[in-house]
PDB file of C-alpha atoms in Angstrom:
ATOM      1  CA  MET A  16       0.035   0.110   0.071  1.00  0.00           C
ATOM      2  CA  THR A  17       1.120   3.481  -0.892  1.00  0.00           C
ATOM      3  CA  ILE A  18       1.940   6.165   1.413  1.00  0.00           C
ATOM      4  CA  TRP A  19       1.401   8.925  -1.271  1.00  0.00           C
ATOM      5  CA  ARG A  20      -1.661  11.126  -1.219  1.00  0.00           C
ATOM      6  CA  ARG A  21      -0.745  12.784  -4.595  1.00  0.00           C
ATOM      7  CA  GLU A  22      -0.243  11.185  -7.938  1.00  0.00           C
ATOM      8  CA  THR A  23       2.875  12.159  -9.480  1.00  0.00           C
ATOM      9  CA  THR A  24       5.676  10.792 -12.088  1.00  0.00           C
ATOM     10  CA  LEU A  25       9.358  11.163 -11.900  1.00  0.00           C
ATOM     11  CA  GLU A  26       9.188  13.436 -15.016  1.00  0.00           C
ATOM     12  CA  GLU A  27       6.610  15.930 -13.084  1.00  0.00           C
ATOM     13  CA  LEU A  28       8.983  15.818  -9.990  1.00  0.00           C
ATOM     14  CA  ASN A  29      12.025  16.716 -12.012  1.00  0.00           C
ATOM     15  CA  GLN A  30      10.101  19.425 -14.071  1.00  0.00           C
ATOM     16  CA  ARG A  31       9.028  20.978 -10.730  1.00  0.00           C
ATOM     17  CA  SER A  32      12.903  21.332  -9.936  1.00  0.00           C
ATOM     18  CA  LYS A  33      13.235  23.542 -12.957  1.00  0.00           C
ATOM     19  CA  GLY A  34      14.830  26.848 -12.087  1.00  0.00           C
ATOM     20  CA  THR A  35      15.529  26.093  -8.691  1.00  0.00           C
ATOM     21  CA  MET A  36      18.744  25.011  -6.404  1.00  0.00           C
ATOM     22  CA  VAL A  37      17.719  21.516  -7.084  1.00  0.00           C
ATOM     23  CA  GLU A  38      18.091  21.719 -10.828  1.00  0.00           C
ATOM     24  CA  HIS A  39      21.345  24.057 -10.264  1.00  0.00           C
ATOM     25  CA  ILE A  40      23.158  21.344  -8.428  1.00  0.00           C
ATOM     26  CA  GLY A  41      21.918  18.315 -10.529  1.00  0.00           C
ATOM     27  CA  ILE A  42      19.568  16.684  -8.385  1.00  0.00           C
ATOM     28  CA  ARG A  43      17.590  14.233 -10.405  1.00  0.00           C
ATOM     29  CA  PHE A  44      14.469  12.030  -8.699  1.00  0.00           C
ATOM     30  CA  THR A  45      14.941   8.531 -10.076  1.00  0.00           C
ATOM     31  CA  ALA A  46      12.671   6.440  -8.091  1.00  0.00           C
ATOM     32  CA  LEU A  47       9.239   6.458  -6.466  1.00  0.00           C
ATOM     33  CA  HIS A  48       8.235   3.359  -4.568  1.00  0.00           C
ATOM     34  CA  GLU A  49       5.216   2.725  -2.431  1.00  0.00           C
ATOM     35  CA  ASP A  50       7.029   3.792   0.739  1.00  0.00           C
ATOM     36  CA  SER A  51      10.175   5.657  -0.273  1.00  0.00           C
ATOM     37  CA  ILE A  52      11.394   8.217  -2.856  1.00  0.00           C
ATOM     38  CA  GLU A  53      15.144   8.398  -4.502  1.00  0.00           C
ATOM     39  CA  ALA A  54      17.471  11.047  -6.209  1.00  0.00           C
ATOM     40  CA  VAL A  55      20.895  11.108  -7.499  1.00  0.00           C
ATOM     41  CA  MET A  56      23.273  14.123  -7.072  1.00  0.00           C
ATOM     42  CA  PRO A  57      26.529  14.434  -9.131  1.00  0.00           C
ATOM     43  CA  VAL A  58      30.054  14.826  -7.207  1.00  0.00           C
ATOM     44  CA  ASP A  59      31.358  17.606  -9.341  1.00  0.00           C
ATOM     45  CA  GLY A  60      32.519  21.210  -9.108  1.00  0.00           C
ATOM     46  CA  ARG A  61      28.889  22.321  -8.010  1.00  0.00           C
ATOM     47  CA  THR A  62      28.666  19.951  -4.901  1.00  0.00           C
ATOM     48  CA  LYS A  63      32.431  19.688  -4.005  1.00  0.00           C
ATOM     49  CA  GLN A  64      34.058  21.754  -1.248  1.00  0.00           C
ATOM     50  CA  PRO A  65      37.576  23.167  -1.836  1.00  0.00           C
ATOM     51  CA  PHE A  66      39.486  20.105  -0.754  1.00  0.00           C
ATOM     52  CA  GLY A  67      37.473  18.179  -3.365  1.00  0.00           C
ATOM     53  CA  LEU A  68      35.137  16.278  -1.274  1.00  0.00           C
ATOM     54  CA  LEU A  69      31.482  16.191  -1.577  1.00  0.00           C
ATOM     55  CA  HIS A  70      30.257  19.176   0.569  1.00  0.00           C
ATOM     56  CA  GLY A  71      28.529  18.320   3.738  1.00  0.00           C
ATOM     57  CA  GLY A  72      25.877  21.288   2.696  1.00  0.00           C
ATOM     58  CA  ALA A  73      25.008  19.623  -0.579  1.00  0.00           C
ATOM     59  CA  SER A  74      24.395  16.309   1.087  1.00  0.00           C
ATOM     60  CA  VAL A  75      22.081  18.218   3.332  1.00  0.00           C
ATOM     61  CA  VAL A  76      20.511  20.036   0.257  1.00  0.00           C
ATOM     62  CA  LEU A  77      19.770  16.218  -1.227  1.00  0.00           C
ATOM     63  CA  ALA A  78      18.498  15.390   2.095  1.00  0.00           C
ATOM     64  CA  GLU A  79      15.994  18.298   2.444  1.00  0.00           C
ATOM     65  CA  THR A  80      15.185  17.983  -1.145  1.00  0.00           C
ATOM     66  CA  LEU A  81      13.850  14.217  -0.885  1.00  0.00           C
ATOM     67  CA  GLY A  82      12.252  14.814   2.473  1.00  0.00           C
ATOM     68  CA  SER A  83      10.319  18.014   1.372  1.00  0.00           C
ATOM     69  CA  MET A  84       8.950  16.277  -1.736  1.00  0.00           C
ATOM     70  CA  ALA A  85       8.213  13.361   0.169  1.00  0.00           C
ATOM     71  CA  GLY A  86       6.450  15.306   2.494  1.00  0.00           C
ATOM     72  CA  TYR A  87       4.459  17.239  -0.009  1.00  0.00           C
ATOM     73  CA  LEU A  88       3.657  13.626  -1.827  1.00  0.00           C
ATOM     74  CA  CYS A  89       2.035  12.631   1.706  1.00  0.00           C
ATOM     75  CA  THR A  90      -0.473  15.719   1.726  1.00  0.00           C
ATOM     76  CA  ASP A  91      -3.560  16.645  -0.283  1.00  0.00           C
ATOM     77  CA  GLY A  92      -5.580  19.367  -0.998  1.00  0.00           C
ATOM     78  CA  ASP A  93      -4.141  23.074  -0.092  1.00  0.00           C
ATOM     79  CA  ARG A  94      -1.587  21.424   2.349  1.00  0.00           C
ATOM     80  CA  HIS A  95       1.988  21.394   1.911  1.00  0.00           C
ATOM     81  CA  VAL A  96       5.184  20.898   4.300  1.00  0.00           C
ATOM     82  CA  VAL A  97       8.038  23.319   5.456  1.00  0.00           C
ATOM     83  CA  GLY A  98      11.358  21.646   6.757  1.00  0.00           C
ATOM     84  CA  ILE A  99      11.454  22.741  10.796  1.00  0.00           C
ATOM     85  CA  GLU A 100      14.652  20.678  11.756  1.00  0.00           C
ATOM     86  CA  ILE A 101      17.275  18.698   9.954  1.00  0.00           C
ATOM     87  CA  ASN A 102      20.372  16.762  11.090  1.00  0.00           C
ATOM     88  CA  ALA A 103      23.076  15.071   9.049  1.00  0.00           C
ATOM     89  CA  ASN A 104      25.783  12.612  10.214  1.00  0.00           C
ATOM     90  CA  HIS A 105      28.784  12.491   7.470  1.00  0.00           C
ATOM     91  CA  VAL A 106      30.214   9.024   7.709  1.00  0.00           C
ATOM     92  CA  ARG A 107      32.323   8.664   4.423  1.00  0.00           C
ATOM     93  CA  SER A 108      33.326  11.057   1.562  1.00  0.00           C
ATOM     94  CA  ALA A 109      32.615  11.064  -1.927  1.00  0.00           C
ATOM     95  CA  ARG A 110      35.200  12.452  -4.533  1.00  0.00           C
ATOM     96  CA  GLU A 111      33.480  11.812  -7.805  1.00  0.00           C
ATOM     97  CA  GLY A 112      30.727  10.009  -9.636  1.00  0.00           C
ATOM     98  CA  GLU A 113      27.226  10.476  -7.870  1.00  0.00           C
ATOM     99  CA  VAL A 114      25.509   9.632  -4.726  1.00  0.00           C
ATOM    100  CA  ARG A 115      22.013   8.331  -4.173  1.00  0.00           C
ATOM    101  CA  GLY A 116      19.756   9.389  -1.616  1.00  0.00           C
ATOM    102  CA  ARG A 117      16.748   7.220  -0.362  1.00  0.00           C
ATOM    103  CA  CYS A 118      13.996   8.978   1.696  1.00  0.00           C
ATOM    104  CA  ARG A 119      11.495   6.759   4.085  1.00  0.00           C
ATOM    105  CA  PRO A 120       9.143   8.136   6.696  1.00  0.00           C
ATOM    106  CA  VAL A 121       9.809   7.812  10.243  1.00  0.00           C
ATOM    107  CA  HIS A 122       6.530   9.314  11.420  1.00  0.00           C
ATOM    108  CA  LEU A 123       3.689  10.728   9.199  1.00  0.00           C
ATOM    109  CA  GLY A 124       1.263  12.792  11.512  1.00  0.00           C
ATOM    110  CA  ARG A 125      -1.406  15.211  11.085  1.00  0.00           C
ATOM    111  CA  THR A 126       0.982  18.325  11.730  1.00  0.00           C
ATOM    112  CA  HIS A 127       4.449  17.031  11.287  1.00  0.00           C
ATOM    113  CA  GLN A 128       6.220  14.580   9.800  1.00  0.00           C
ATOM    114  CA  VAL A 129       9.711  13.102  10.125  1.00  0.00           C
ATOM    115  CA  TRP A 130      11.888  11.614   7.340  1.00  0.00           C
ATOM    116  CA  GLN A 131      15.047   9.314   7.311  1.00  0.00           C
ATOM    117  CA  ILE A 132      17.215   9.777   4.361  1.00  0.00           C
ATOM    118  CA  GLU A 133      20.376   7.509   3.708  1.00  0.00           C
ATOM    119  CA  ILE A 134      23.011   8.884   1.042  1.00  0.00           C
ATOM    120  CA  VAL A 135      25.240   6.241  -0.448  1.00  0.00           C
ATOM    121  CA  ASP A 136      28.074   6.419  -3.061  1.00  0.00           C
ATOM    122  CA  GLU A 137      28.138   4.364  -6.283  1.00  0.00           C
ATOM    123  CA  ARG A 138      29.460   1.333  -4.429  1.00  0.00           C
ATOM    124  CA  ASP A 139      26.286   1.333  -1.958  1.00  0.00           C
ATOM    125  CA  ARG A 140      28.663   2.596   0.969  1.00  0.00           C
ATOM    126  CA  LEU A 141      26.950   5.032   3.382  1.00  0.00           C
ATOM    127  CA  CYS A 142      28.135   8.608   3.225  1.00  0.00           C
ATOM    128  CA  CYS A 143      25.541  10.672   5.226  1.00  0.00           C
ATOM    129  CA  THR A 144      22.396   9.791   7.404  1.00  0.00           C
ATOM    130  CA  SER A 145      19.882  12.610   7.674  1.00  0.00           C
ATOM    131  CA  ARG A 146      16.565  13.130   9.808  1.00  0.00           C
ATOM    132  CA  LEU A 147      14.226  15.871   8.376  1.00  0.00           C
ATOM    133  CA  THR A 148      11.224  17.152  10.454  1.00  0.00           C
ATOM    134  CA  THR A 149       8.502  19.026   8.621  1.00  0.00           C
ATOM    135  CA  ALA A 150       5.511  20.947   9.665  1.00  0.00           C
ATOM    136  CA  VAL A 151       2.162  20.160   7.611  1.00  0.00           C
ATOM    137  CA  ILE A 152       0.425  23.552   6.895  1.00  0.00           C
ATOM    138  CA  ALA A 153      -2.191  24.913   4.730  1.00  0.00           C
ATOM    139  CA  LYS A 154      -1.307  27.387   2.019  1.00  0.00           C
TER     140      LYS A 154
END
């Protein structure tokens, strides 16, 4: 059974990102499962820090992008979500290629949600684990 209340496609998710930071740093939604959503992000000049490693802030952008979009898809009508807290533990560096984030719900409540996001490298090694809390609000 799906957790999503809004119908969408990967093409629509990626189109929604046009003209935003999400597009600028190359994040692409790649999978929409019944209880999770995935996206990839390049490890390149847009997302690296000066020492050649994936910037921790870029990982947080990927995590918040996934959690916010997942949160939105779990609302209906004029409701949407805003992030109110995010944390991230960076456990492995990435220097090239791309990283993949997968977002799953921890809690889907009426007024707030909690999302767990795991970011892995191309060899499926954990690079970052993040948790995002969102508030569900009416437009």
